CSV table of C-alpha atoms in Angstrom, one decimal:
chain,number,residue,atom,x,y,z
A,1,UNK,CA,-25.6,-30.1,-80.0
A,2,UNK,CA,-22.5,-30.2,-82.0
A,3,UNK,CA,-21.8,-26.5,-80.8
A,4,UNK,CA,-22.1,-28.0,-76.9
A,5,UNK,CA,-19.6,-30.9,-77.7
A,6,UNK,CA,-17.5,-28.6,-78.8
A,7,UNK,CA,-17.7,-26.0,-75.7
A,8,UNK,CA,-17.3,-28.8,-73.8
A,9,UNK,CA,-13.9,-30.1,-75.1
A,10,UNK,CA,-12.4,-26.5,-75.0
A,11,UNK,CA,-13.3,-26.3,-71.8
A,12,UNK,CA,-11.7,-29.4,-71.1
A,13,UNK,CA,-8.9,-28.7,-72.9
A,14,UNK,CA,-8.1,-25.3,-71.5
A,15,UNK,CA,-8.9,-26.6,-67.3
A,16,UNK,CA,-6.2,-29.6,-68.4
A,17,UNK,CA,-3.5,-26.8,-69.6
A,18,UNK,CA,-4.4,-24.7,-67.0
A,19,UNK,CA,-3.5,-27.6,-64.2
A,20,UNK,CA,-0.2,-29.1,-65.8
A,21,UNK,CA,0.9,-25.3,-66.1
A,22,UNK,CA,4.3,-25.1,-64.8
A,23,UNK,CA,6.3,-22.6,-62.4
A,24,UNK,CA,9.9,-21.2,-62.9
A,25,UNK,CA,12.3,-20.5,-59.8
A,26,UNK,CA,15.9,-19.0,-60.4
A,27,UNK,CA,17.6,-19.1,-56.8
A,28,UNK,CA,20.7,-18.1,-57.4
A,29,UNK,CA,21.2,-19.6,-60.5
A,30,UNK,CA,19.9,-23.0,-60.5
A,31,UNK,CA,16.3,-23.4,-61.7
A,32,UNK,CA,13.4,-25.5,-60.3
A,33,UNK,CA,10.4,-25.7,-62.1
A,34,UNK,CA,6.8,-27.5,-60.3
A,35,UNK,CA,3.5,-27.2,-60.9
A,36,UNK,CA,1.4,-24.5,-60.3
A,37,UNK,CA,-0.9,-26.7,-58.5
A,38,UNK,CA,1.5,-27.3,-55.7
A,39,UNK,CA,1.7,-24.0,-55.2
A,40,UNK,CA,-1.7,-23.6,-54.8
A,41,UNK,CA,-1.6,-26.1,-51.7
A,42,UNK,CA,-0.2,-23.4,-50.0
A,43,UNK,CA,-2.0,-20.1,-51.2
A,44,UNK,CA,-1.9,-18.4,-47.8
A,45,UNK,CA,2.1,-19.0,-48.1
A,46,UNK,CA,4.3,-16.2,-49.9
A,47,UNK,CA,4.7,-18.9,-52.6
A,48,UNK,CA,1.0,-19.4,-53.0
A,49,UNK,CA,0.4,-15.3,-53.7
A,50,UNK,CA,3.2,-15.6,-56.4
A,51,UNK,CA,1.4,-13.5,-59.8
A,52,UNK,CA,3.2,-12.3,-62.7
A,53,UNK,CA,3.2,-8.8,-61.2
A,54,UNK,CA,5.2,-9.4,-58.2
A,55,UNK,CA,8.7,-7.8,-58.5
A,56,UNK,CA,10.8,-11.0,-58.1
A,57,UNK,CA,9.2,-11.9,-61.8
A,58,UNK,CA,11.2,-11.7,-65.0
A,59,UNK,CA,9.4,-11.8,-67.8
A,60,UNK,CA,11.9,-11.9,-70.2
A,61,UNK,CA,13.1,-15.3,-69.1
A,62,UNK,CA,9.1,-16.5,-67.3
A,63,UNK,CA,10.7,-17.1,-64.2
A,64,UNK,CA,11.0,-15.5,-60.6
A,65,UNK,CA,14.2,-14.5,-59.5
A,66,UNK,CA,15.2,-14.6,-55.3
A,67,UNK,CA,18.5,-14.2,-54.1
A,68,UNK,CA,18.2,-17.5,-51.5
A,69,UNK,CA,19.8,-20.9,-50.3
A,70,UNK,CA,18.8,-23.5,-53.6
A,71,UNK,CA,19.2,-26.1,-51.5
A,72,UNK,CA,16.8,-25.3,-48.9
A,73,UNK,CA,14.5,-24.4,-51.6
A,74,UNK,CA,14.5,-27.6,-52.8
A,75,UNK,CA,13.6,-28.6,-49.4
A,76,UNK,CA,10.9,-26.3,-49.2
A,77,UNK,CA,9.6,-28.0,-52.4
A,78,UNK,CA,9.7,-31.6,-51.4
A,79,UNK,CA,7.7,-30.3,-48.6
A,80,UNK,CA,4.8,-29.0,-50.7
A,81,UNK,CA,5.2,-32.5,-52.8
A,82,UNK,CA,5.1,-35.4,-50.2
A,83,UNK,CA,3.8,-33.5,-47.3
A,84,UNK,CA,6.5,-34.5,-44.9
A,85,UNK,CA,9.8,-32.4,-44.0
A,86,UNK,CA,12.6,-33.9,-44.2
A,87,UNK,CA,15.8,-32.2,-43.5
A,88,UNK,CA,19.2,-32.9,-45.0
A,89,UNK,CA,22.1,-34.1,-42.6
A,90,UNK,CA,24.2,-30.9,-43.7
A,91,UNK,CA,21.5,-28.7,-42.9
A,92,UNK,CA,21.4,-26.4,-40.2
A,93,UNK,CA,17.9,-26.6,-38.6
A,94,UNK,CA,17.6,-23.0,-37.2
A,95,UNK,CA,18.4,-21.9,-40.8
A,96,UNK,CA,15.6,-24.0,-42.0
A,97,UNK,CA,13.2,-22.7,-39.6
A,98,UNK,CA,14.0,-19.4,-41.0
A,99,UNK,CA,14.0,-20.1,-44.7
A,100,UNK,CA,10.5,-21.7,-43.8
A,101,UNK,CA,9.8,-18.5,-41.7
A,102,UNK,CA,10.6,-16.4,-44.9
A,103,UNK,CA,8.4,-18.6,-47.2
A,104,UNK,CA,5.4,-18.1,-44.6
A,105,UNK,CA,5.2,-22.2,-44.6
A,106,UNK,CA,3.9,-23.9,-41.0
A,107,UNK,CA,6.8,-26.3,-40.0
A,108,UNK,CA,4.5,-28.6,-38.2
A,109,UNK,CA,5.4,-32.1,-40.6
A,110,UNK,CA,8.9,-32.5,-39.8
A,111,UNK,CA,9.3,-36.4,-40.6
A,112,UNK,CA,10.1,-38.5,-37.4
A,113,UNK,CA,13.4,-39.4,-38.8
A,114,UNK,CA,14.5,-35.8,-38.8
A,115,UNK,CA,13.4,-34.8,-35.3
A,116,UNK,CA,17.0,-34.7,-34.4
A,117,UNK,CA,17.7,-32.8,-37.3
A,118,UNK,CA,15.6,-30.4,-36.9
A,119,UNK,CA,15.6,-29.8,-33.6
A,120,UNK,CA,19.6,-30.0,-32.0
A,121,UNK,CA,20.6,-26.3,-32.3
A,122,UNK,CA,17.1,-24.9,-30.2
A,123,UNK,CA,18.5,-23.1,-27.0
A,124,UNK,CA,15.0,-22.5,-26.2
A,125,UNK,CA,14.2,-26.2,-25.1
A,126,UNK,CA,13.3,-26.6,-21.3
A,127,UNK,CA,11.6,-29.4,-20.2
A,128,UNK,CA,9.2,-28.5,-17.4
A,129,UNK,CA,7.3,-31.4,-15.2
A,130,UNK,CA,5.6,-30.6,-12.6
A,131,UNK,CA,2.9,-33.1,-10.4
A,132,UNK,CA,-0.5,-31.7,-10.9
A,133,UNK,CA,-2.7,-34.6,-9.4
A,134,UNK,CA,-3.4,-35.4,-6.3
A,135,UNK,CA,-1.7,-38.5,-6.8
A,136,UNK,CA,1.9,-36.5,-6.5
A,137,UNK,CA,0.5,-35.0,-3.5
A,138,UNK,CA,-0.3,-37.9,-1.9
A,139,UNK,CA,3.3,-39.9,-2.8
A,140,UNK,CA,5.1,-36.5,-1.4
A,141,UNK,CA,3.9,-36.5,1.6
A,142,UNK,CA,4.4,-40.3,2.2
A,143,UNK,CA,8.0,-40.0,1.4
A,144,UNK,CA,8.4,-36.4,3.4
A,145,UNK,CA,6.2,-38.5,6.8
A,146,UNK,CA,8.5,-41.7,6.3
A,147,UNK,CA,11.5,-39.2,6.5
A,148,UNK,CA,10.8,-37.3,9.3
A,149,UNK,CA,9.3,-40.2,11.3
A,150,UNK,CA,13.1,-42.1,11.5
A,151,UNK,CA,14.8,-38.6,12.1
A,152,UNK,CA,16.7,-39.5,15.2
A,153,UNK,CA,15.5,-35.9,16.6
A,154,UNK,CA,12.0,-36.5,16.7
A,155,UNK,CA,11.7,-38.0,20.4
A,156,UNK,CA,11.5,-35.6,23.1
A,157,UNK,CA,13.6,-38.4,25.5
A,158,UNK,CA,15.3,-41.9,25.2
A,159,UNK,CA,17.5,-44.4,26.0
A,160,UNK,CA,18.6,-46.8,23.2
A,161,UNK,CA,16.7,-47.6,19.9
A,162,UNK,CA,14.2,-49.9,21.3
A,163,UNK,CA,13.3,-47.7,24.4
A,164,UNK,CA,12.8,-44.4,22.5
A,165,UNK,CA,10.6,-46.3,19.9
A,166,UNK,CA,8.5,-47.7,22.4
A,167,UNK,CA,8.2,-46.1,25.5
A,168,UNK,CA,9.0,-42.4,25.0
A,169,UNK,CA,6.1,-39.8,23.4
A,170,UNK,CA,7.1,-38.7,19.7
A,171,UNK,CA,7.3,-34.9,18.8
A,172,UNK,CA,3.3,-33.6,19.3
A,173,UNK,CA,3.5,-31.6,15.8
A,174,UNK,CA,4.9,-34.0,14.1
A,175,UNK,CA,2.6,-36.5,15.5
A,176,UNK,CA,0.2,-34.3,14.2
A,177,UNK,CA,1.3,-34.3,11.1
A,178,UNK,CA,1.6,-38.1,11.0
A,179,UNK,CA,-2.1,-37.9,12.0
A,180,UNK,CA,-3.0,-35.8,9.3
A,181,UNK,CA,-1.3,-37.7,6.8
A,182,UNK,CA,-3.2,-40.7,8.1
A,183,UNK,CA,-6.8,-38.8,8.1
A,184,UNK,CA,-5.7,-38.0,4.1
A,185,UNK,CA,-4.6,-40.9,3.0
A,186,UNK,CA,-7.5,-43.2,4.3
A,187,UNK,CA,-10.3,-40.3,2.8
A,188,UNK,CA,-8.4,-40.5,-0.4
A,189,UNK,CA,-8.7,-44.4,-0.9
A,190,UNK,CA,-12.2,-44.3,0.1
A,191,UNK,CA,-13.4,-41.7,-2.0
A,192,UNK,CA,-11.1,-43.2,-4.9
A,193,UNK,CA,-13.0,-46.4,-4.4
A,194,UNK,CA,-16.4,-44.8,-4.0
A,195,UNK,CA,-16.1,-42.5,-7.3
A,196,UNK,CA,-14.3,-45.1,-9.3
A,197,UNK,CA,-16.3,-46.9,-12.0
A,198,UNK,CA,-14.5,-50.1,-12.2
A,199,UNK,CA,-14.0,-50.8,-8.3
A,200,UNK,CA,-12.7,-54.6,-9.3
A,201,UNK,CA,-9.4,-52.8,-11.3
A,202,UNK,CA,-9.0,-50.1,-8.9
A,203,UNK,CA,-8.7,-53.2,-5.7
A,204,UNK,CA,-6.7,-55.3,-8.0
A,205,UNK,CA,-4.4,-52.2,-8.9
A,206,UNK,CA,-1.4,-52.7,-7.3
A,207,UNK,CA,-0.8,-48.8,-6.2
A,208,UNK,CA,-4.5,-49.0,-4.3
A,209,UNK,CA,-3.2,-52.5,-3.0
A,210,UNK,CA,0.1,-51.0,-1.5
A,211,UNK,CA,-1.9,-47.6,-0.5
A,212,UNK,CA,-4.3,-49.7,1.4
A,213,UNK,CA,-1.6,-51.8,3.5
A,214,UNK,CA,0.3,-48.5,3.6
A,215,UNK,CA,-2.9,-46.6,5.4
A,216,UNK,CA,-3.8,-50.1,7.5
A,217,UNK,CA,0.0,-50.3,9.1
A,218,UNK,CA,-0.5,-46.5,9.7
A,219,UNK,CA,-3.6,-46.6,12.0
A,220,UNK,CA,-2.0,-49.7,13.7
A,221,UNK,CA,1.0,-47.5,14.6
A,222,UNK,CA,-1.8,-44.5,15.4
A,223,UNK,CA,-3.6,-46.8,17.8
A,224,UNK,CA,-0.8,-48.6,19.5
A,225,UNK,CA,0.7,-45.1,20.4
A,226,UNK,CA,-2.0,-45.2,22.9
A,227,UNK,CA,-1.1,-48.3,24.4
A,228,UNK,CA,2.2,-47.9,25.1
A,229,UNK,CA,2.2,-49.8,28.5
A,230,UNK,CA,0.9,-53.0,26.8
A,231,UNK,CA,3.8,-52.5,24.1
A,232,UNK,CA,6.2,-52.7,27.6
A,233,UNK,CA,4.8,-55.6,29.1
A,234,UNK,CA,3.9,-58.1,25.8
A,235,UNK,CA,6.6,-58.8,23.1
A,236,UNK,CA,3.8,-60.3,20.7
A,237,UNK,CA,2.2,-56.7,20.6
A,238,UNK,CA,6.0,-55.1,20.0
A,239,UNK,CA,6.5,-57.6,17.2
A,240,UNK,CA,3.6,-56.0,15.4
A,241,UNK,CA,4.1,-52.6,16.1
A,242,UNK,CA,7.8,-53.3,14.5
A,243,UNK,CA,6.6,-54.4,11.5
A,244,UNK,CA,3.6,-52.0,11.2
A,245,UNK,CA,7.1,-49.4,11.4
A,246,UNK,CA,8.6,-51.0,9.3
A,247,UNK,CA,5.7,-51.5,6.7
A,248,UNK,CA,6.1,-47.4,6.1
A,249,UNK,CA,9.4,-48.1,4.5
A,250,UNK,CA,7.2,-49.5,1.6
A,251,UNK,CA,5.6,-45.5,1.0
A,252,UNK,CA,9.3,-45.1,-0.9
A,253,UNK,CA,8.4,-47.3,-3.5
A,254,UNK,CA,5.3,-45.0,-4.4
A,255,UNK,CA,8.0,-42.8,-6.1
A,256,UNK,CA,7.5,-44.9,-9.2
A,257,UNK,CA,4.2,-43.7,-9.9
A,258,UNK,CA,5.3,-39.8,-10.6
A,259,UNK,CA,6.7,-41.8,-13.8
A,260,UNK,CA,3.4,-41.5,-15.5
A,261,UNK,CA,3.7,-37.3,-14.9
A,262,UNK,CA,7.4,-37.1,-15.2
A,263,UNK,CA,8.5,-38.3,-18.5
A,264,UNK,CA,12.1,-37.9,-17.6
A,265,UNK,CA,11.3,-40.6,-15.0
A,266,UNK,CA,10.2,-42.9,-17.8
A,267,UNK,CA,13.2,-42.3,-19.8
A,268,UNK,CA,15.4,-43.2,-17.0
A,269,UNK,CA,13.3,-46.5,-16.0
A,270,UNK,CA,13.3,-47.1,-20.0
A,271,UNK,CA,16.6,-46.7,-20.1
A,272,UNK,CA,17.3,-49.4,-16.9
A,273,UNK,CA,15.2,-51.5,-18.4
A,274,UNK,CA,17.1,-52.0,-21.9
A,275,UNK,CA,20.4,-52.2,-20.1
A,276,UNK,CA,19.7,-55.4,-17.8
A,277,UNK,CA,21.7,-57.4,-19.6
A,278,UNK,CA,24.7,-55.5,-19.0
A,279,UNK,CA,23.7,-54.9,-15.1
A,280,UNK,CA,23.5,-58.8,-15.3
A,281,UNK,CA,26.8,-59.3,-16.6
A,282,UNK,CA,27.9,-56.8,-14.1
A,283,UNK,CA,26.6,-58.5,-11.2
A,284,UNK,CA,27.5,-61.9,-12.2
A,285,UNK,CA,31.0,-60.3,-13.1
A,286,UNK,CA,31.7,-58.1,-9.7
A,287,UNK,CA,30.7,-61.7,-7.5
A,288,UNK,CA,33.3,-63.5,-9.5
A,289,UNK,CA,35.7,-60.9,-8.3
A,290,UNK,CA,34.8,-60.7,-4.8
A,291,UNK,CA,35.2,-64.3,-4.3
A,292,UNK,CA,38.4,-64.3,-5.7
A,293,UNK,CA,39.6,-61.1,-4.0
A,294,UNK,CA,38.2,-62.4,-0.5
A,295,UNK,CA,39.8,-65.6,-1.3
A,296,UNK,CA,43.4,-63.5,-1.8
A,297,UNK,CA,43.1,-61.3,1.0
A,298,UNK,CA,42.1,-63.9,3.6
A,299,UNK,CA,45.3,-65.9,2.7
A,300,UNK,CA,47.4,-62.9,2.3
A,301,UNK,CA,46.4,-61.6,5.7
A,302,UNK,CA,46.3,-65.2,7.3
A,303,UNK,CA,48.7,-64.1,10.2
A,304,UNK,CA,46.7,-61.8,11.2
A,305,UNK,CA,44.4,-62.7,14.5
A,306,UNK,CA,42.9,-59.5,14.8
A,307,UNK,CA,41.1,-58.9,11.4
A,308,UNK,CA,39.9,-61.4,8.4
A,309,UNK,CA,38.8,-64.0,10.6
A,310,UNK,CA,36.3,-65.6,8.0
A,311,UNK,CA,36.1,-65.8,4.1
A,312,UNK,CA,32.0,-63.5,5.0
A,313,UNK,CA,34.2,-61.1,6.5
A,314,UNK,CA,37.2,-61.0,3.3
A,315,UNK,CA,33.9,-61.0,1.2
A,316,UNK,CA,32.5,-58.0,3.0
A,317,UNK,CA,36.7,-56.0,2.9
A,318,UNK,CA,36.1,-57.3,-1.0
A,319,UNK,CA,32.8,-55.5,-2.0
A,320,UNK,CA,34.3,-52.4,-0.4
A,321,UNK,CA,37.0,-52.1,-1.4
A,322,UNK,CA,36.0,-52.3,-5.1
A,323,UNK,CA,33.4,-50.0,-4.5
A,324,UNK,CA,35.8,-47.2,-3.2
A,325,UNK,CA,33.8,-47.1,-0.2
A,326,UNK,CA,36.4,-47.6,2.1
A,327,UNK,CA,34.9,-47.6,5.8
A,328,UNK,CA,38.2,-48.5,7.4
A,329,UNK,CA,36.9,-51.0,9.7
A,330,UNK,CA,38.8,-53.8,8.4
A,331,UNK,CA,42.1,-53.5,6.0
A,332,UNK,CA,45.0,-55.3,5.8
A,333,UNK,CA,48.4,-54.8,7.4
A,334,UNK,CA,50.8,-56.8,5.4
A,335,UNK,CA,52.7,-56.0,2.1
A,336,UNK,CA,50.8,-58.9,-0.1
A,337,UNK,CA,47.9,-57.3,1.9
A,338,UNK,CA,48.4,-54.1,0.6
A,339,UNK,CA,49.0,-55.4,-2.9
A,340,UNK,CA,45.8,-57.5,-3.2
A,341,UNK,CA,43.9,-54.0,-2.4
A,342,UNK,CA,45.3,-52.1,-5.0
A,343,UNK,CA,44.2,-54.8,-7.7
A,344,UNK,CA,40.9,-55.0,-5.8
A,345,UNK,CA,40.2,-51.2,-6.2
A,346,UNK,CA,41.6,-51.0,-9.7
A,347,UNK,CA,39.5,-53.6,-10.8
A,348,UNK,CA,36.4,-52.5,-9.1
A,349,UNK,CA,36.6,-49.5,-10.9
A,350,UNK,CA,37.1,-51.0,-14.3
A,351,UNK,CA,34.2,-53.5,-13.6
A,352,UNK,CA,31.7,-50.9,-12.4
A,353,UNK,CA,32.4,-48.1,-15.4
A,354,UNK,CA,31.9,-50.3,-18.2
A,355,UNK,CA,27.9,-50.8,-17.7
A,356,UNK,CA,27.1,-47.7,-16.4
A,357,UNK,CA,28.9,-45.7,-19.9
A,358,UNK,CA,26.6,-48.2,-21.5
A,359,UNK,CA,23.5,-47.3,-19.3
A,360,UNK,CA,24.6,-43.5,-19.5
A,361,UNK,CA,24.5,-44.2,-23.0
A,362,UNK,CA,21.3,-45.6,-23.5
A,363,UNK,CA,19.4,-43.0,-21.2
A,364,UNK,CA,20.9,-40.0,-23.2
A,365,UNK,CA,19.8,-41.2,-25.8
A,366,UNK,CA,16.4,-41.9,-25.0
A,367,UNK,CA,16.3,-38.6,-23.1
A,368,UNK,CA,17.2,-36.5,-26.7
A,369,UNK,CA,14.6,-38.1,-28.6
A,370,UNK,CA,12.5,-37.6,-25.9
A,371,UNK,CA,12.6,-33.9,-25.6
A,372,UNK,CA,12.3,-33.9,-29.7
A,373,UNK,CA,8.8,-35.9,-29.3
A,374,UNK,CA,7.6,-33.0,-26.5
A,375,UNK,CA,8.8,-30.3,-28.8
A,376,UNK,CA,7.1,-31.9,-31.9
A,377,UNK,CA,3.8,-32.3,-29.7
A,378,UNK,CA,4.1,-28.8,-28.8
A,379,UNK,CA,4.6,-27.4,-32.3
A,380,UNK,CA,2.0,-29.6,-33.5
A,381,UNK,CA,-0.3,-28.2,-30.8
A,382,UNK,CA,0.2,-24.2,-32.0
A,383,UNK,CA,-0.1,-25.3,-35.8
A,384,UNK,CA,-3.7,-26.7,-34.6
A,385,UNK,CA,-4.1,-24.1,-32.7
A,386,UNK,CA,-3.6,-21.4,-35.3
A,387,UNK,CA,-5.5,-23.5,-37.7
A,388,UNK,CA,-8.8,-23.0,-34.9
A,389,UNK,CA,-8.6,-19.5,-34.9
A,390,UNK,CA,-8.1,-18.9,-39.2
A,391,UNK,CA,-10.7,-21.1,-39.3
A,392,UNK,CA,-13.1,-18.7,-36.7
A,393,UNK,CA,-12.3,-16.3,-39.2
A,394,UNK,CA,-13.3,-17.6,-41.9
A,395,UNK,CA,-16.3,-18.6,-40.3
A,396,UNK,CA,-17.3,-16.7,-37.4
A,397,UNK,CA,-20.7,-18.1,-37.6
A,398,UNK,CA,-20.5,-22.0,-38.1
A,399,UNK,CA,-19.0,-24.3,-35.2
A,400,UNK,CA,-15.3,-25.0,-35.0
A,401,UNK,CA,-14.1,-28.7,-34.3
A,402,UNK,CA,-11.4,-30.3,-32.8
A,403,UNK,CA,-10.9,-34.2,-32.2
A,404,UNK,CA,-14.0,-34.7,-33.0
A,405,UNK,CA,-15.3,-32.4,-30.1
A,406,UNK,CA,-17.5,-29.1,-31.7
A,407,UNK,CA,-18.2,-26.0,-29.5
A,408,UNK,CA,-19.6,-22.7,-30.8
A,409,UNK,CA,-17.2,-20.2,-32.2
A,410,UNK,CA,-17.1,-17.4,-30.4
């Protein structure tokens, strides 16, 4: 027995030296020393096959010798330590890929803080997003029917507006088209509804609700076409078929759901979304200086009959003129005329560059970090990836797992 204690503790002894057993670096003079254990957290990695026999060793001094950048080395070590790569503010990120590329270390734990970092100088980041779903489908061709419907070339014959919407024939293949865009739309709701699990949230959702009204003012239009005489002869009936028309105008706003496909799209709406307050002050601060421009101009131009005739219409000369729209259908003839329209257009543009730097701000912003998310997705994807097929094989045999999902290895 005492022989067995005795075993025992040298066994201890010599597993507890064996773990606290430390590892000499020289890179390029300075010395970092860690545990061999660390090392051994990455055994597959060149640092992990390091043995006494491995040319870099000196065994005069105990230590291995490499002729690299310390302070990326000590990078590299932190790495093995906490798990989580951080990256220095002076350090180049592509140089750090490639020290990490030289230490055969995966580069998939770079630290949120450090996306930026890490990944700024990649000229190999392109964003691709493309619609997939038959959702995209569907809001392309609602905005690509709404446009060629109101094309003024779509009629074979007409008078004015009212005439050639009511009583002339539209184009037949483009009528067709209209059709078909009808026919999909309304087998699309109905097989959304039929297949969908929770019919209560898909007629509540307000995409199905604005679909359906969409595909109901569609088959109105569809079936009054028919009837054109009746649109003639009762103004009740071309009331309705108006408003059915103008009812498609709604399809537009169906562009806000490729924001769930297009992250870019999200950014931007993000990125209107934080900046209110400034397109608030904006507002509040471009009506401010149309009244008082419209009040100026309309006293400045008083002797003139012939234009200005209101304070609506100096309101309307006011929001023009410090847009730098211009149309030219009203402007002022006098010298105090002339001199309340340079102020006007000067201080348009000073009131309308201020919030959008801001919101030009904000969305470049939020579209940077955003492309460092979809490359750190992506790189976390090939590290799991690669992990998948090391661990087929290893194990060739057993089943390989992923988010908790198994499948046999092939």
């Amino acid at each position: 027995m005492p022989v067995k204690g005795a075993t025992v503790c040298i066994w201890l002894e010599r597993n507890m030296t064996q773990s606290a057993s430390r590892v000499k670096f020289n890179i390029r003079g300075r010395i970092f020393e860690t545990f061999a254990s660390t090392l051994k957290a990455v055994s597959d990695s060149k640092l992990g096959r390091l043995t006494p026999e491995h040319e870099s060793y000196d065994g005069n001094n105990q230590e291995y010798f490499f002729d690299r950048d310390p302070d990326l080395f000590n990078v590299i070590l932190n790495l093995l330590v906490t798990g989580n790569l951080h990256v220095p503010r002076q350090v180049c990120g592509a140089l750090l890929r490639e020290e990490l590329s030289f230490w055969e270390i995966g580069n998939g734990n770079v630290s949120k803080c450090c996306w930026r970092q890490y990944f700024q100088h990649e000229d190999d980041i392109i964003v691709v997003f493309c619609i997939w779903n038959i959702e995209g489908l569907r809001t392309e061709l609602y905005v690509s029917d709404f446009i060629t419907h109101h094309y003024p070339d779509i009629h074979l014959s007409g008078n004015d507006k009212l005439t050639t919407l009511i009583l002339t024939d539209p184009v037949p293949a483009l009528f067709a088209l209209e059709t078909g865009c009808l026919v999909f739309f309304m087998v699309e709701w109905v097989l959304g509804l039929a297949v969908c699990p929770r019919k209560r949230d898909y007629l509540t959702s307000w995409t199905h609700v604005v679909s359906f009204v969409l595909v109901f003012a569609m088959l109105m239009n569809f079936l009054m076409e028919f009837f054109k005489s009746v649109l003639a002869e009762n103004e009740v009936a071309r009331w309705l078929y108006f408003i059915f028309k103008a009812i498609s105008m709604v399809r537009l706003l169906l562009f806000i759901r490729v924001a769930r496909r297009f992250s870019a799209l999200r950014v931007l709406l993000l990125a209107i979304k934080n900046s209110l307050l400034e397109l608030l002050l904006m507002a509040i601060t471009f009506c401010l200086g149309m009244v008082f421009f419209a009040t100026l101009i309309f006293y400045a131009e008083i002797t003139n009959v012939e234009s200005f005739s209101n304070i609506f219409i100096s309101m309307w000369w006011a929001i023009i003129t410090m847009t730098t729209v211009g149309y030219g259908d009203i402007h002022p003839s006098s010298v105090a005329g002339y001199i309340v329209g340079v102020f006007c257009a000067l201080s348009g543009l000073l009131l309308l560059a201020m919030p959008v730097a801001i919101i030009a701000s904000n969305f470049s912003e939020y579209y940077s970090q955003n492309n460092f998310y979809q490359r750190y997705l992506r790189l976390q994807k090939e590290n799991r990836n690669k992990e998948t097929c090391e661990m087929n094989k290893i194990h060739p045999h057993k089943e390989a797992k992923f988010d908790g999902l198994s499948w046999p290895a092939d």
